[in-house]
PDB file of C-alpha atoms in Angstrom:
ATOM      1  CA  UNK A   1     -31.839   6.140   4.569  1.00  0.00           C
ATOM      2  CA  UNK A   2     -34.767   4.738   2.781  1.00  0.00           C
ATOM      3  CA  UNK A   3     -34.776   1.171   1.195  1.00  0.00           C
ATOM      4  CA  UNK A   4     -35.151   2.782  -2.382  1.00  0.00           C
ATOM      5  CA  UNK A   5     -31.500   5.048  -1.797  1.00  0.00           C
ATOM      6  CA  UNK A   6     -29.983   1.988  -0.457  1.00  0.00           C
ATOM      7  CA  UNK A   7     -31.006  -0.564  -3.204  1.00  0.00           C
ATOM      8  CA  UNK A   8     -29.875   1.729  -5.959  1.00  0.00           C
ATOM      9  CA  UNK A   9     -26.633   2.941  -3.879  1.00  0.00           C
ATOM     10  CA  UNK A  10     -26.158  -1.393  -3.334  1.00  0.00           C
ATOM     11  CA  UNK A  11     -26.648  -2.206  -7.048  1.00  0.00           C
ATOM     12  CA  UNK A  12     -24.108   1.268  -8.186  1.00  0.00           C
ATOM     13  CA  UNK A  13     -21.890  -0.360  -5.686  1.00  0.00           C
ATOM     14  CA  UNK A  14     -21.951  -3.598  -7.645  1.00  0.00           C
ATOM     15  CA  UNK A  15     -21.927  -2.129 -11.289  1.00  0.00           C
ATOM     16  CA  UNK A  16     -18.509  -0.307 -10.004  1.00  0.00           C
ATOM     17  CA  UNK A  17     -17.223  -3.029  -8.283  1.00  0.00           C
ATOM     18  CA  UNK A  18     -17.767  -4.962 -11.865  1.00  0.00           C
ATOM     19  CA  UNK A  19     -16.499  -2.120 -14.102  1.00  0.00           C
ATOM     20  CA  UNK A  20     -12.765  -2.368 -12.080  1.00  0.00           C
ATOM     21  CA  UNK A  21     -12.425  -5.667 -12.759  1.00  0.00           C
ATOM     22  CA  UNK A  22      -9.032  -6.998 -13.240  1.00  0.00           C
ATOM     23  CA  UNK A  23      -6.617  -9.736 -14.615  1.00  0.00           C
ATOM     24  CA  UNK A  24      -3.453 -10.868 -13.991  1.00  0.00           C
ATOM     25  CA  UNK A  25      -1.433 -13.936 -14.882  1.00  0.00           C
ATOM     26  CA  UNK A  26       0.603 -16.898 -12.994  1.00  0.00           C
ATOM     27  CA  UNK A  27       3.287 -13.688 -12.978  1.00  0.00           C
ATOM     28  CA  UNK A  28       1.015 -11.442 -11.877  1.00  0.00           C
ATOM     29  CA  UNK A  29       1.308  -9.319 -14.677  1.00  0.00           C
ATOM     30  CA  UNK A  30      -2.171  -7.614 -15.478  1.00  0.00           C
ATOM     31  CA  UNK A  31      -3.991  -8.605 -18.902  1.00  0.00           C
ATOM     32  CA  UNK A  32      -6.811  -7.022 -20.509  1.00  0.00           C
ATOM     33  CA  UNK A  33      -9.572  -8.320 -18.421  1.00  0.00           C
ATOM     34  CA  UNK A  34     -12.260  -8.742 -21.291  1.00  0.00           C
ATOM     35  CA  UNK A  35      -9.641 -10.319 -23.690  1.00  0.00           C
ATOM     36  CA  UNK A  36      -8.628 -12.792 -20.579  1.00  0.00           C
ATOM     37  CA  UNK A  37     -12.452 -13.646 -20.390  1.00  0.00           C
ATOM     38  CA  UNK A  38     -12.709 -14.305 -23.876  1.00  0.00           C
ATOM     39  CA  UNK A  39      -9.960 -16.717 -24.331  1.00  0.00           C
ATOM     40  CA  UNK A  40     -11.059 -18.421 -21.150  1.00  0.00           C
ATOM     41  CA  UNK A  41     -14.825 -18.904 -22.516  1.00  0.00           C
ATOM     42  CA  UNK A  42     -12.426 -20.150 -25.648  1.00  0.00           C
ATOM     43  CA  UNK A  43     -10.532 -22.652 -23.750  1.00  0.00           C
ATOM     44  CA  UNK A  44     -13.179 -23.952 -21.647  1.00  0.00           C
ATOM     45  CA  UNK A  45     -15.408 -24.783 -25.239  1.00  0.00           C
ATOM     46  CA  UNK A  46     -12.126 -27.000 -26.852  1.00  0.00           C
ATOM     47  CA  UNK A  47     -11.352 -29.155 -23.261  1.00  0.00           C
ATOM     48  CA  UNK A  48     -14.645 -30.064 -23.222  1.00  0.00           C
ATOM     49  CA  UNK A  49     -14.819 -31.191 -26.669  1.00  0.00           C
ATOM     50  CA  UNK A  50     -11.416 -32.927 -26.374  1.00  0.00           C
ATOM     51  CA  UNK A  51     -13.098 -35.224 -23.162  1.00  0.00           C
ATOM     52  CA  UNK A  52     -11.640 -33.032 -20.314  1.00  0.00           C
ATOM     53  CA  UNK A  53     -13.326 -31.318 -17.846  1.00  0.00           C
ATOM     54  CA  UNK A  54     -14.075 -28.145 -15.584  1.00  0.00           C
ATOM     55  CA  UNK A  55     -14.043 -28.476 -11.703  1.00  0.00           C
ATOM     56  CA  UNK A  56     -15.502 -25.534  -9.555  1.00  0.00           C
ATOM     57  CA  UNK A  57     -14.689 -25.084  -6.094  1.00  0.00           C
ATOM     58  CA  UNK A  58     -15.512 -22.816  -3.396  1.00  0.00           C
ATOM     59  CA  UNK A  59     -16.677 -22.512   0.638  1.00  0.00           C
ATOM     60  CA  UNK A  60     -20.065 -21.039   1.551  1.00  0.00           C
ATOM     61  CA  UNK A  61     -21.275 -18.718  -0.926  1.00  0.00           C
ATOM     62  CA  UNK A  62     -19.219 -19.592  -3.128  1.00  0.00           C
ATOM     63  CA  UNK A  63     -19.741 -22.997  -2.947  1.00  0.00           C
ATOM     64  CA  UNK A  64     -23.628 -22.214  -4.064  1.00  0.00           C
ATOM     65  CA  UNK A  65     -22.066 -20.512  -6.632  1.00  0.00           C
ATOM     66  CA  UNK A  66     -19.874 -23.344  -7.557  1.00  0.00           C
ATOM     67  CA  UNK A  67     -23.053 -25.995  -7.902  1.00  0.00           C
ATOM     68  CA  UNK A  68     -25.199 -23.314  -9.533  1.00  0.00           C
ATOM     69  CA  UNK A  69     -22.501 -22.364 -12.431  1.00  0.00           C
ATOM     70  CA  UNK A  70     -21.541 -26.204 -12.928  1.00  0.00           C
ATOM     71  CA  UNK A  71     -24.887 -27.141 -13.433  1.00  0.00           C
ATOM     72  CA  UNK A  72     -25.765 -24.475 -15.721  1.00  0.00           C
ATOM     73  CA  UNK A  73     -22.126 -24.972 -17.379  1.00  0.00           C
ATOM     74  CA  UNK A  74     -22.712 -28.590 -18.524  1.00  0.00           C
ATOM     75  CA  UNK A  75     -26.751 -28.105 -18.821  1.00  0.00           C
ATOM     76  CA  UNK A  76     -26.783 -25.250 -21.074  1.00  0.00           C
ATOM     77  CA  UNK A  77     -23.458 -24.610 -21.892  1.00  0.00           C
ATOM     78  CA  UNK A  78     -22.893 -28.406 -23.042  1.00  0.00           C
ATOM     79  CA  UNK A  79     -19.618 -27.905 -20.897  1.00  0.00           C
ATOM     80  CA  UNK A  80     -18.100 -31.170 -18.880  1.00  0.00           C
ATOM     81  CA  UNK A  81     -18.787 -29.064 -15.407  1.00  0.00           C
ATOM     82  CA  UNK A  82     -18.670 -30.622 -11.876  1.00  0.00           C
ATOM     83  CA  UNK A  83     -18.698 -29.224  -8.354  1.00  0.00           C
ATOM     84  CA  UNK A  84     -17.318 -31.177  -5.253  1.00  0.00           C
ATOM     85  CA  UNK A  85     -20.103 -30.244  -2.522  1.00  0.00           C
ATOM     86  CA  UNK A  86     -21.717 -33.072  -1.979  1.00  0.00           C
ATOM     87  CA  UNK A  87     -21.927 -33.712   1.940  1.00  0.00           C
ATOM     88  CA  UNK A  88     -20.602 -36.563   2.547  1.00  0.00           C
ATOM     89  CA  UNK A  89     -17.442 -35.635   0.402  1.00  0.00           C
ATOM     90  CA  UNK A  90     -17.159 -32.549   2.287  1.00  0.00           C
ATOM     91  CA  UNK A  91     -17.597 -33.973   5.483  1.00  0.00           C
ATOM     92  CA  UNK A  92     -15.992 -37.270   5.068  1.00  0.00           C
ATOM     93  CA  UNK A  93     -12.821 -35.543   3.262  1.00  0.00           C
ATOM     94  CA  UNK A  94     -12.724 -32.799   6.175  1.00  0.00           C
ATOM     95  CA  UNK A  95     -12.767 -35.877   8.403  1.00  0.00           C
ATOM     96  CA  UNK A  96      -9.929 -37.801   6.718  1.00  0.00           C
ATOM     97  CA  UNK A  97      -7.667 -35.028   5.439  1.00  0.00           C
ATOM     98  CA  UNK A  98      -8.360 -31.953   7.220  1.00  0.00           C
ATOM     99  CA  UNK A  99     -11.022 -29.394   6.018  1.00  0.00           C
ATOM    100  CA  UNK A 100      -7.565 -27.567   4.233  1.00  0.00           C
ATOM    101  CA  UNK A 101      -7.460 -30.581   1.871  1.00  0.00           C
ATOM    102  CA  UNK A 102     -10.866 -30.902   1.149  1.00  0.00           C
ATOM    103  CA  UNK A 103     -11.068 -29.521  -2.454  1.00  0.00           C
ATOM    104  CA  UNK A 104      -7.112 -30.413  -3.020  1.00  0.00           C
ATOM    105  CA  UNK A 105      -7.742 -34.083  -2.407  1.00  0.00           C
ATOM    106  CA  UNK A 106     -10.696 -34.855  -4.881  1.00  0.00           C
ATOM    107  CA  UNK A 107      -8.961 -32.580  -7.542  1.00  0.00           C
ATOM    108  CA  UNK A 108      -6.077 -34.396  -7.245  1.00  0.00           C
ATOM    109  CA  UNK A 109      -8.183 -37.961  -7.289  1.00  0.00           C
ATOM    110  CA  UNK A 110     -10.245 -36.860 -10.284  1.00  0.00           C
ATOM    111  CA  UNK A 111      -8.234 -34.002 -12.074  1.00  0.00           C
ATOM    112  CA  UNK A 112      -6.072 -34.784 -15.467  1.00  0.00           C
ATOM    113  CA  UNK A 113      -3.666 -32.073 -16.305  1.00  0.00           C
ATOM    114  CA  UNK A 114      -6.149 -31.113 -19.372  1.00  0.00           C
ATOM    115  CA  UNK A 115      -8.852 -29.930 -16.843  1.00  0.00           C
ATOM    116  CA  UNK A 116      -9.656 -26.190 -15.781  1.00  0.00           C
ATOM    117  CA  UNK A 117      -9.956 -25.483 -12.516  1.00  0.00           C
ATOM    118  CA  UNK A 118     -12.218 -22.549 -11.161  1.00  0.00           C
ATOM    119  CA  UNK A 119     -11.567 -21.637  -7.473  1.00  0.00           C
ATOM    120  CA  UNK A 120     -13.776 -18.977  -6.021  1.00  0.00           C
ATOM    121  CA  UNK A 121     -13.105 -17.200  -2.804  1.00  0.00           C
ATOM    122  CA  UNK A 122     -14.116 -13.787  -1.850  1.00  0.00           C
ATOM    123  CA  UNK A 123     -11.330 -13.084   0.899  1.00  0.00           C
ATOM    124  CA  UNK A 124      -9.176 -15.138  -1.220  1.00  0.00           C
ATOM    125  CA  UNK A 125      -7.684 -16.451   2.106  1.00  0.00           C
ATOM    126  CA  UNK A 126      -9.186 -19.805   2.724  1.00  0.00           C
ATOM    127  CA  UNK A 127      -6.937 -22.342   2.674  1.00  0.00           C
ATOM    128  CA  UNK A 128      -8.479 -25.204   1.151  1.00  0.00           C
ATOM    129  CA  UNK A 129      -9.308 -23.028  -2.174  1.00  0.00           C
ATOM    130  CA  UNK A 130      -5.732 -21.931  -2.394  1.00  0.00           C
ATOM    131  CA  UNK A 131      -4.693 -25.051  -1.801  1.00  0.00           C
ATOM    132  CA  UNK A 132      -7.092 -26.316  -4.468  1.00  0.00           C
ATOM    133  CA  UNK A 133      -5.816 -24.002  -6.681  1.00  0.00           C
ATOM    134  CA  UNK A 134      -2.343 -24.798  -6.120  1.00  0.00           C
ATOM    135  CA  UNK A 135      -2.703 -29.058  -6.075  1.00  0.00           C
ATOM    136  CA  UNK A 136      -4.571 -27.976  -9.763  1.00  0.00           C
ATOM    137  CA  UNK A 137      -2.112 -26.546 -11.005  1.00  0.00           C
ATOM    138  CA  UNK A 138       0.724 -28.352  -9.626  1.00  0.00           C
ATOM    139  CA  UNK A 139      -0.978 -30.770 -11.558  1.00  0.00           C
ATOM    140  CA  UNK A 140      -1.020 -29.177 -14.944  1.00  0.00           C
ATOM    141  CA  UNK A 141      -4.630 -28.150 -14.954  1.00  0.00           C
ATOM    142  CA  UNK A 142      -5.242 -24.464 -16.287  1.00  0.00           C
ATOM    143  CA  UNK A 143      -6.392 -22.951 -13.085  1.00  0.00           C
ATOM    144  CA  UNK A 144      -8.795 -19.639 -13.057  1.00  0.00           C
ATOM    145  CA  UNK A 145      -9.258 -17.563  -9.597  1.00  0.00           C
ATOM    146  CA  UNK A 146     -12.169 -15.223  -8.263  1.00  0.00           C
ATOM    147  CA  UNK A 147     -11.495 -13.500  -5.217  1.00  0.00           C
ATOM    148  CA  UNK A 148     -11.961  -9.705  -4.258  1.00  0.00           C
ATOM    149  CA  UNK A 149     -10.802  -8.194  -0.512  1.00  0.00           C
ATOM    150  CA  UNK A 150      -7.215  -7.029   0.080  1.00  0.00           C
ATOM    151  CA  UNK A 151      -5.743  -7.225  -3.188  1.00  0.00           C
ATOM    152  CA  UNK A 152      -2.483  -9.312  -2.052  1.00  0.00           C
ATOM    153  CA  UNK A 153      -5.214 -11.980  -0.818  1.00  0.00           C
ATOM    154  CA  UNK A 154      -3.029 -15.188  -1.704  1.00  0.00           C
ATOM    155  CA  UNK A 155      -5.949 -16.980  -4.235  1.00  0.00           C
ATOM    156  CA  UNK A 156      -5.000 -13.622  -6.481  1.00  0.00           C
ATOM    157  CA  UNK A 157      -1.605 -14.982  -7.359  1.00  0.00           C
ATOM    158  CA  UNK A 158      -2.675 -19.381  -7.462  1.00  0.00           C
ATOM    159  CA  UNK A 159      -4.040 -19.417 -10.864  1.00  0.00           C
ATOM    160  CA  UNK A 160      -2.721 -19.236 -14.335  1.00  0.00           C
ATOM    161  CA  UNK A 161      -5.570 -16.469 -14.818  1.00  0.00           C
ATOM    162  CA  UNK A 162      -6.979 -14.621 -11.553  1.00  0.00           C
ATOM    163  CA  UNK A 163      -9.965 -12.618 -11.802  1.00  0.00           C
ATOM    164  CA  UNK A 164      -9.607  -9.935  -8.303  1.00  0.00           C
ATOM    165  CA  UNK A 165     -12.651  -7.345  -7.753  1.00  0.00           C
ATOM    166  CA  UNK A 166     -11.934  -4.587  -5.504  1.00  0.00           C
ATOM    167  CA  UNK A 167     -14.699  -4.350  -2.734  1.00  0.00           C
ATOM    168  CA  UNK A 168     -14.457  -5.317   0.951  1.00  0.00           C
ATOM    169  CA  UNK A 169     -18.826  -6.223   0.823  1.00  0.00           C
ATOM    170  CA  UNK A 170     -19.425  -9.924   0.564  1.00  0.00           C
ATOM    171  CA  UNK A 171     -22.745  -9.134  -1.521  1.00  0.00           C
ATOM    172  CA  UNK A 172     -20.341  -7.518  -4.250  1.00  0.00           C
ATOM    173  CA  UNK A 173     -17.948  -9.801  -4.640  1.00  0.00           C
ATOM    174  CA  UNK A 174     -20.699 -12.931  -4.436  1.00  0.00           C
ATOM    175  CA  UNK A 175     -22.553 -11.312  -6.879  1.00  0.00           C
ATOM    176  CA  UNK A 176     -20.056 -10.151  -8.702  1.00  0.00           C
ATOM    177  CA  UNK A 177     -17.992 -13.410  -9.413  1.00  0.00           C
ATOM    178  CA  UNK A 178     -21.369 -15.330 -10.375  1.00  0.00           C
ATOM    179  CA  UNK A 179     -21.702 -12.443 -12.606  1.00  0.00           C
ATOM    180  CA  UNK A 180     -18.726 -12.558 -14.411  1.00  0.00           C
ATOM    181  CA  UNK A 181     -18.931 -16.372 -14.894  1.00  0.00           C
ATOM    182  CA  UNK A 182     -22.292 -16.182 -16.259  1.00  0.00           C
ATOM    183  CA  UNK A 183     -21.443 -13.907 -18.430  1.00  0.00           C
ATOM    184  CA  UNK A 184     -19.052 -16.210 -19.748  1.00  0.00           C
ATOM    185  CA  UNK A 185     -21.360 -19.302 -20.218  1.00  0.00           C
ATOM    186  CA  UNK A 186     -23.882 -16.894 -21.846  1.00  0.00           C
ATOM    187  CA  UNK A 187     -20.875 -15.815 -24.539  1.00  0.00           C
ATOM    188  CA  UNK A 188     -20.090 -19.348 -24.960  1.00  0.00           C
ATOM    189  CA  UNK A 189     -23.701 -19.835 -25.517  1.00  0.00           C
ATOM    190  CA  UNK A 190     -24.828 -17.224 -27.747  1.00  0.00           C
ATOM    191  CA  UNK A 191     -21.796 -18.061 -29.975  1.00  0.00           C
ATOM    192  CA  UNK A 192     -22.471 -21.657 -30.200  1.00  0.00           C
ATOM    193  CA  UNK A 193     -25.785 -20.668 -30.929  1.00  0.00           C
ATOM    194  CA  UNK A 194     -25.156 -18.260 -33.511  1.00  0.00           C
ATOM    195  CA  UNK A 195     -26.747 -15.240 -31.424  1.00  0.00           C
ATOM    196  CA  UNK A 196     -23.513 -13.773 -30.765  1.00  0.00           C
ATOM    197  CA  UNK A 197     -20.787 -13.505 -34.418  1.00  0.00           C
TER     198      UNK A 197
END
């Protein structure tokens, strides 16, 4: 196969894998995935203007994604946006509480039950982002998941609104989760702005 077939059979791949995008609840009942989107983008404009925050965790890939959306988020979104990756967090929390605890123990530390949580994971297996997602909302924080893999991956039913796209290629889901949560800030954005009535 040439590059040129496999770039445009890649980037199908990741248009699909957007296109099937679903919702579901804390009950795991599905909701209209752009609606769910919409409301969230909502939410996470009157938090921030009422003094809470938005905390973004994830391991790896989506940890980049994490510190590249919360930067952007409070930059040009004017959202109160933070990540939890600096190093010596990570590897001084790993050290103390055990790498499952790493993202559970600042959220808990830092987190008011106003906040929104964001917990990224594309095998929506790894225990310190479900664990995250669970000491958030244990805590009262609304808490949004984006995972993709087997769809009974365990991040899919931690949140108050989970985000699952079906594809088994890290690329896709990556790609597609930074997507989706662009997409968001650039709504939020463009309405703020006025671009978008």
């Amino acid at each position: 196969m040439q590059f040129r077939d496999f770039f445009q059979q890649y980037t199908t791949g990741i248009l699909f894998t957007l296109a099937g995008a679903k919702a579901t609840n804390a009950q795991n009942e599905p909701l209209d995935f752009f609606n769910a989107c919409g409301d969230f983008a909502t939410r996470c404009k009157a938090i921030t203007e009422a003094g809470a925050k938005i905390m973004i965790v994830g391991n790896g890939g989506s940890a980049a994604i994490a510190s590249h959306q919360s930067f952007d988020w409070w930059k040009n979104g004017k959202l109160r946006t933070m990540a939890f990756n600096d190093s010596s967090l990570l590897t001084g929390g790993a050290n103390d509480f055990g790498y499952p605890d790493v993202f559970s123990q600042p959220i808990q530390m830092f987190g008011k039950k106003e906040d929104i949580v964001i917990a990224i994971s594309s095998s929506g297996q790894s225990a310190n982002i479900v664990n995250a997602a669970k000491k958030a909302r244990e805590m009262g924080c609304f808490t949004m998941t984006l995972s993709a893999f087997k769809p009974d991956n365990p991040l899919r039913s931690a949140g108050d609104l989970n985000i699952y796209l079906e594809t088994m290629e890290y690329g896709h889901a990556e790609l597609g989760h930074e997507t989706i949560l662009h997409t968001i800030l650039d709504w939020h954005i463009g309405r703020r702005d006025g671009k978008i009535l």
